[in-house]
Amino acid sequence: MTDALLVSDQQIEKGFFASASSRLCARDAQSLLDNHALQAWGLLQPCRSAAWLDDNTMTLQAHLSGAPRALASLARLRQRAEGGRQFREESTWLADNSRTFSGRWIALEGRQLLAVGATSKEVFSKVANRAKPPLVIHVADEDLPFAGW
Amino acid sequence: MSTVETLTFRSRHDYSSSVVGIDIPVGLKIGDGRSVRLLAKVDTGAANCIFQRDYAEQLGIDVESGERKTFGTAVGSRFDAYGHTVTLSCLDWEFEAVVYFAVPRDYSRNVVGRSGWLDRFRLGLIDHDLTLFLSHYDDLS
């Protein structure tokens, strides 16, 4: 899972970089991100006068007011990346090892096999104390091609 | 005259070629209580989302207390399942949906189908690349 719309998120008009009165448009904000130069905003605008900058450059306060939203976006991205990494690890593990556990229930977290049992109840009880629920699945006896519904 | 349609998606999910079907990670939760994590197959031919009853039992759901529905299969057989409202999470999204838990214990296939899943999203699929693209219907296009 990757972040296909990160750019679109950041391009939302009046996004976390722009206050209602600011002329800092979404395209400018994207440009800033592309250049990793948020702190050098003034230096990136050589063609604009000092007066224009005085009038229109966003204040530090305006930037900071968008911080909670930016941090929330960052947290979502991290969570998304972590979920994607975990799924890839579990898929790889299953591709390599699932035949060994045909007909059994297993609990998996990333590459780590946490529990194996004959019933789901047995496996769920073994992983009941974990803070985050692991992947719990029944490994098919014979994974024949499926005809669909 | 030909036209070109362009779609954009929020998430991209790479699935495995080594398993049968297209698996996606799914979470089910009841209120603020217990939750389970499983793999479900994307099935555009399924009318609803249907899961093994083991997951309902782990969530503390009394399966037979829900809305009963009989499903037909490709070979003409039937099975009963019961609908319950759960919080379903999938990739970047979490939402409430009515999903069904199969009555037969030997029901072995978890699927996300049209009602409760596909009707919430815009879906793009390039099986040649093993890639699934997904956006919530209300996301910016």
CSV table of C-alpha atoms in Angstrom, one decimal:
chain,number,residue,atom,x,y,z
A,1,MET,CA,0.0,0.0,0.0
A,2,THR,CA,1.5,3.3,-0.9
A,3,ASP,CA,0.4,6.8,-0.7
A,4,ALA,CA,-1.0,7.6,-4.1
A,5,LEU,CA,-2.8,10.8,-3.1
A,6,LEU,CA,-0.3,12.5,-0.9
A,7,VAL,CA,0.3,15.2,-3.4
A,8,SER,CA,-3.5,15.7,-3.8
A,9,ASP,CA,-3.9,16.0,0.0
A,10,GLN,CA,-1.3,18.7,0.1
A,11,GLN,CA,-2.8,20.5,-2.8
A,12,ILE,CA,-6.1,21.1,-1.1
A,13,GLU,CA,-6.9,24.8,-1.4
A,14,LYS,CA,-6.7,26.5,2.0
A,15,GLY,CA,-4.7,23.5,3.2
A,16,PHE,CA,-2.6,23.6,6.2
A,17,PHE,CA,-0.1,26.0,4.6
A,18,ALA,CA,-2.6,28.7,3.7
A,19,SER,CA,-4.5,31.1,5.8
A,20,ALA,CA,-7.7,32.6,4.4
A,21,SER,CA,-6.0,35.9,3.6
A,22,SER,CA,-2.7,34.5,2.4
A,23,ARG,CA,-1.6,34.6,-1.2
A,24,LEU,CA,0.4,31.4,-0.6
A,25,CYS,CA,-1.5,29.2,-2.9
A,26,ALA,CA,-1.5,25.5,-3.0
A,27,ARG,CA,0.9,25.4,-5.9
A,28,ASP,CA,3.3,27.5,-4.0
A,29,ALA,CA,2.9,25.2,-1.0
A,30,GLN,CA,3.7,22.2,-3.2
A,31,SER,CA,6.7,24.0,-4.6
A,32,LEU,CA,7.9,24.5,-1.1
A,33,LEU,CA,7.5,20.9,-0.3
A,34,ASP,CA,9.2,19.9,-3.5
A,35,ASN,CA,12.2,22.0,-2.6
A,36,HIS,CA,12.2,21.1,1.1
A,37,ALA,CA,12.6,24.8,1.7
A,38,LEU,CA,9.8,25.9,4.0
A,39,GLN,CA,12.1,27.9,6.2
A,40,ALA,CA,13.6,29.6,3.2
A,41,TRP,CA,10.3,30.8,1.7
A,42,GLY,CA,11.5,34.4,1.5
A,43,LEU,CA,14.7,33.5,-0.2
A,44,LEU,CA,12.8,31.6,-2.9
A,45,GLN,CA,11.0,34.7,-4.0
A,46,PRO,CA,13.7,37.0,-5.4
A,47,CYS,CA,11.4,38.7,-7.9
A,48,ARG,CA,9.0,39.9,-5.2
A,49,SER,CA,9.6,43.1,-3.3
A,50,ALA,CA,10.2,43.4,0.4
A,51,ALA,CA,6.9,45.2,0.7
A,52,TRP,CA,5.1,42.3,-1.0
A,53,LEU,CA,6.7,40.0,1.4
A,54,ASP,CA,5.8,42.1,4.4
A,55,ASP,CA,2.2,42.2,3.3
A,56,ASN,CA,1.8,38.7,2.2
A,57,THR,CA,4.3,36.3,3.5
A,58,MET,CA,2.7,34.0,6.0
A,59,THR,CA,3.5,34.7,9.6
A,60,LEU,CA,5.1,32.1,11.8
A,61,GLN,CA,1.9,32.0,13.7
A,62,ALA,CA,0.0,31.1,10.5
A,63,HIS,CA,2.3,28.3,9.8
A,64,LEU,CA,2.1,27.0,13.3
A,65,SER,CA,-1.7,27.1,13.3
A,66,GLY,CA,-1.6,24.4,10.6
A,67,ALA,CA,0.8,22.2,12.6
A,68,PRO,CA,-1.9,20.0,14.2
A,69,ARG,CA,-3.3,19.1,10.8
A,70,ALA,CA,0.2,18.5,9.3
A,71,LEU,CA,1.0,16.2,12.3
A,72,ALA,CA,-2.2,14.3,11.9
A,73,SER,CA,-1.5,13.8,8.2
A,74,LEU,CA,2.0,12.6,9.1
A,75,ALA,CA,0.6,10.2,11.7
A,76,ARG,CA,-1.8,8.8,9.1
A,77,LEU,CA,1.0,8.4,6.6
A,78,ARG,CA,3.1,6.5,9.2
A,79,GLN,CA,0.2,4.3,10.1
A,80,ARG,CA,-0.5,3.6,6.4
A,81,ALA,CA,3.1,2.8,5.7
A,82,GLU,CA,3.3,0.5,8.8
A,83,GLY,CA,0.1,-1.3,7.7
A,84,GLY,CA,1.5,-1.8,4.2
A,85,ARG,CA,4.8,-3.1,5.5
A,86,GLN,CA,3.1,-5.5,7.8
A,87,PHE,CA,0.8,-6.8,5.1
A,88,ARG,CA,3.7,-7.4,2.8
A,89,GLU,CA,5.6,-9.3,5.4
A,90,GLU,CA,2.5,-11.4,6.3
A,91,SER,CA,1.9,-12.1,2.6
A,92,THR,CA,5.5,-13.2,2.1
A,93,TRP,CA,5.4,-15.4,5.2
A,94,LEU,CA,2.2,-17.0,4.0
A,95,ALA,CA,3.5,-17.6,0.5
A,96,ASP,CA,6.6,-19.4,2.0
A,97,ASN,CA,5.1,-21.3,4.9
A,98,SER,CA,1.3,-21.7,4.7
A,99,ARG,CA,1.4,-25.2,3.3
A,100,THR,CA,3.1,-26.4,6.5
A,101,PHE,CA,-0.1,-25.3,8.4
A,102,SER,CA,-2.8,-26.6,6.0
A,103,GLY,CA,-6.1,-27.0,7.8
A,104,ARG,CA,-4.9,-25.1,10.9
A,105,TRP,CA,-5.7,-21.7,12.3
A,106,ILE,CA,-2.7,-19.4,12.7
A,107,ALA,CA,-2.0,-16.0,14.2
A,108,LEU,CA,0.6,-13.9,12.5
A,109,GLU,CA,2.1,-10.5,13.1
A,110,GLY,CA,4.4,-9.5,10.3
A,111,ARG,CA,6.9,-12.3,9.9
A,112,GLN,CA,6.3,-13.7,13.3
A,113,LEU,CA,4.1,-16.7,13.8
A,114,LEU,CA,2.4,-16.2,17.2
A,115,ALA,CA,0.1,-19.2,17.5
A,116,VAL,CA,-1.2,-22.3,15.8
A,117,GLY,CA,-4.2,-24.3,16.7
A,118,ALA,CA,-6.9,-26.6,15.5
A,119,THR,CA,-9.7,-24.1,16.2
A,120,SER,CA,-10.0,-20.4,15.9
A,121,LYS,CA,-10.9,-20.2,19.6
A,122,GLU,CA,-7.7,-21.9,20.6
A,123,VAL,CA,-5.6,-19.4,18.5
A,124,PHE,CA,-7.6,-16.3,19.6
A,125,SER,CA,-7.1,-17.3,23.3
A,126,LYS,CA,-3.3,-17.6,22.8
A,127,VAL,CA,-3.1,-14.0,21.4
A,128,ALA,CA,-5.7,-12.5,23.6
A,129,ASN,CA,-3.3,-10.3,25.6
A,130,ARG,CA,-1.7,-8.6,22.6
A,131,ALA,CA,-2.3,-4.8,22.4
A,132,LYS,CA,-3.0,-4.9,18.6
A,133,PRO,CA,-4.9,-7.8,17.1
A,134,PRO,CA,-2.7,-10.0,14.9
A,135,LEU,CA,-3.8,-11.5,11.6
A,136,VAL,CA,-5.8,-14.7,12.4
A,137,ILE,CA,-6.7,-16.9,9.5
A,138,HIS,CA,-7.6,-20.5,8.7
A,139,VAL,CA,-5.1,-21.9,6.2
A,140,ALA,CA,-7.0,-23.8,3.6
A,141,ASP,CA,-6.4,-27.5,3.2
A,142,GLU,CA,-6.2,-27.2,-0.5
A,143,ASP,CA,-6.2,-23.8,-2.0
A,144,LEU,CA,-7.9,-24.7,-5.3
A,145,PRO,CA,-8.6,-22.0,-7.9
A,146,PHE,CA,-11.9,-20.4,-6.9
A,147,ALA,CA,-14.8,-20.3,-9.4
A,148,GLY,CA,-16.2,-17.1,-8.1
A,149,TRP,CA,-19.8,-16.4,-7.0
B,1,MET,CA,-14.3,9.2,-31.9
B,2,SER,CA,-12.5,7.8,-28.8
B,3,THR,CA,-12.5,9.4,-25.4
B,4,VAL,CA,-10.0,9.0,-22.6
B,5,GLU,CA,-11.2,8.7,-19.0
B,6,THR,CA,-8.8,9.6,-16.2
B,7,LEU,CA,-9.3,8.4,-12.6
B,8,THR,CA,-7.1,9.1,-9.6
B,9,PHE,CA,-7.0,7.1,-6.4
B,10,ARG,CA,-5.9,7.6,-2.9
B,11,SER,CA,-4.4,4.2,-2.2
B,12,ARG,CA,-2.5,1.6,-4.0
B,13,HIS,CA,-2.4,-1.9,-2.8
B,14,ASP,CA,0.0,-4.5,-4.2
B,15,TYR,CA,-1.3,-8.0,-3.8
B,16,SER,CA,0.3,-11.3,-4.0
B,17,SER,CA,0.4,-13.6,-7.0
B,18,SER,CA,1.1,-16.6,-4.8
B,19,VAL,CA,-2.4,-16.8,-3.3
B,20,VAL,CA,-5.7,-17.6,-5.0
B,21,GLY,CA,-7.8,-14.5,-5.5
B,22,ILE,CA,-7.1,-10.9,-4.6
B,23,ASP,CA,-6.5,-10.6,-0.8
B,24,ILE,CA,-6.8,-7.4,1.1
B,25,PRO,CA,-6.3,-6.9,4.8
B,26,VAL,CA,-9.5,-6.2,6.7
B,27,GLY,CA,-10.3,-5.4,10.3
B,28,LEU,CA,-13.6,-5.9,12.0
B,29,LYS,CA,-14.6,-4.2,15.3
B,30,ILE,CA,-17.6,-3.9,17.5
B,31,GLY,CA,-18.0,-0.5,19.1
B,32,ASP,CA,-14.9,0.2,21.2
B,33,GLY,CA,-14.5,-3.4,22.1
B,34,ARG,CA,-12.7,-6.4,20.5
B,35,SER,CA,-11.3,-6.3,17.0
B,36,VAL,CA,-10.0,-8.9,14.6
B,37,ARG,CA,-7.8,-8.8,11.6
B,38,LEU,CA,-8.2,-11.1,8.7
B,39,LEU,CA,-7.7,-11.4,5.0
B,40,ALA,CA,-10.6,-11.1,2.6
B,41,LYS,CA,-10.9,-11.6,-1.1
B,42,VAL,CA,-12.2,-8.9,-3.3
B,43,ASP,CA,-15.3,-10.4,-5.0
B,44,THR,CA,-17.3,-8.2,-7.3
B,45,GLY,CA,-19.7,-11.1,-7.8
B,46,ALA,CA,-20.6,-11.3,-4.2
B,47,ALA,CA,-23.7,-9.4,-3.1
B,48,ASN,CA,-22.4,-8.7,0.4
B,49,CYS,CA,-19.4,-9.0,2.6
B,50,ILE,CA,-19.4,-12.5,4.1
B,51,PHE,CA,-17.0,-13.8,6.7
B,52,GLN,CA,-16.4,-17.0,8.7
B,53,ARG,CA,-18.4,-17.1,11.8
B,54,ASP,CA,-15.3,-17.6,13.9
B,55,TYR,CA,-14.6,-13.9,13.6
B,56,ALA,CA,-18.1,-13.0,14.9
B,57,GLU,CA,-17.7,-15.3,17.8
B,58,GLN,CA,-14.4,-13.7,18.7
B,59,LEU,CA,-16.1,-10.3,18.5
B,60,GLY,CA,-18.7,-11.5,20.9
B,61,ILE,CA,-21.5,-11.4,18.3
B,62,ASP,CA,-24.3,-13.9,18.6
B,63,VAL,CA,-24.4,-14.8,14.9
B,64,GLU,CA,-28.0,-16.1,14.7
B,65,SER,CA,-29.3,-12.9,16.3
B,66,GLY,CA,-28.8,-10.9,13.1
B,67,GLU,CA,-30.7,-10.4,9.9
B,68,ARG,CA,-30.9,-13.8,8.1
B,69,LYS,CA,-30.1,-14.0,4.5
B,70,THR,CA,-29.7,-17.0,2.2
B,71,PHE,CA,-26.9,-17.0,-0.3
B,72,GLY,CA,-26.6,-19.0,-3.5
B,73,THR,CA,-23.4,-20.4,-4.8
B,74,ALA,CA,-22.0,-21.1,-8.3
B,75,VAL,CA,-23.0,-24.8,-8.1
B,76,GLY,CA,-26.5,-24.1,-7.0
B,77,SER,CA,-26.1,-24.9,-3.3
B,78,ARG,CA,-27.2,-22.5,-0.6
B,79,PHE,CA,-26.1,-21.4,2.8
B,80,ASP,CA,-27.5,-19.0,5.4
B,81,ALA,CA,-25.7,-16.1,6.9
B,82,TYR,CA,-26.6,-13.4,9.4
B,83,GLY,CA,-26.0,-9.7,9.0
B,84,HIS,CA,-24.6,-7.5,11.7
B,85,THR,CA,-23.4,-3.9,11.8
B,86,VAL,CA,-19.7,-3.7,12.5
B,87,THR,CA,-16.9,-1.2,12.0
B,88,LEU,CA,-15.0,-2.4,8.9
B,89,SER,CA,-11.5,-1.1,8.3
B,90,CYS,CA,-9.7,-1.6,5.1
B,91,LEU,CA,-6.4,0.1,3.9
B,92,ASP,CA,-6.9,3.8,4.8
B,93,TRP,CA,-10.6,3.7,5.7
B,94,GLU,CA,-12.8,2.7,8.6
B,95,PHE,CA,-16.6,2.8,8.4
B,96,GLU,CA,-19.7,1.1,9.6
B,97,ALA,CA,-21.2,-1.6,7.4
B,98,VAL,CA,-23.6,-4.5,7.6
B,99,VAL,CA,-21.6,-7.7,7.0
B,100,TYR,CA,-22.7,-11.3,7.1
B,101,PHE,CA,-21.3,-14.2,9.0
B,102,ALA,CA,-21.9,-17.6,7.5
B,103,VAL,CA,-23.7,-20.2,9.5
B,104,PRO,CA,-21.8,-23.3,8.3
B,105,ARG,CA,-18.6,-23.9,10.3
B,106,ASP,CA,-17.0,-25.2,7.1
B,107,TYR,CA,-17.5,-21.9,5.3
B,108,SER,CA,-13.9,-21.0,4.5
B,109,ARG,CA,-13.8,-18.0,2.3
B,110,ASN,CA,-13.9,-14.4,3.5
B,111,VAL,CA,-15.1,-12.0,0.8
B,112,VAL,CA,-15.7,-8.3,0.5
B,113,GLY,CA,-18.5,-7.8,-2.0
B,114,ARG,CA,-20.8,-5.1,-3.4
B,115,SER,CA,-23.0,-4.0,-0.5
B,116,GLY,CA,-20.9,-2.8,2.4
B,117,TRP,CA,-17.6,-2.6,0.6
B,118,LEU,CA,-17.6,-2.1,-3.1
B,119,ASP,CA,-20.4,0.4,-2.9
B,120,ARG,CA,-18.3,2.6,-0.7
B,121,PHE,CA,-15.3,2.9,-3.0
B,122,ARG,CA,-14.0,3.6,-6.4
B,123,LEU,CA,-11.9,0.7,-7.5
B,124,GLY,CA,-9.2,0.3,-10.1
B,125,LEU,CA,-7.6,-3.0,-10.9
B,126,ILE,CA,-4.6,-3.9,-13.0
B,127,ASP,CA,-4.2,-7.6,-12.4
B,128,HIS,CA,-1.3,-7.8,-14.9
B,129,ASP,CA,0.6,-5.7,-12.4
B,130,LEU,CA,-1.0,-7.2,-9.3
B,131,THR,CA,-2.1,-3.8,-8.3
B,132,LEU,CA,-5.4,-2.6,-6.8
B,133,PHE,CA,-6.2,1.1,-6.6
B,134,LEU,CA,-8.8,2.4,-4.2
B,135,SER,CA,-10.5,5.6,-3.1
B,136,HIS,CA,-13.5,6.2,-1.0
B,137,TYR,CA,-16.4,7.3,-3.2
B,138,ASP,CA,-16.4,10.7,-1.5
B,139,ASP,CA,-12.7,11.3,-1.8
B,140,LEU,CA,-11.4,14.0,-4.1
B,141,SER,CA,-11.1,12.7,-7.6
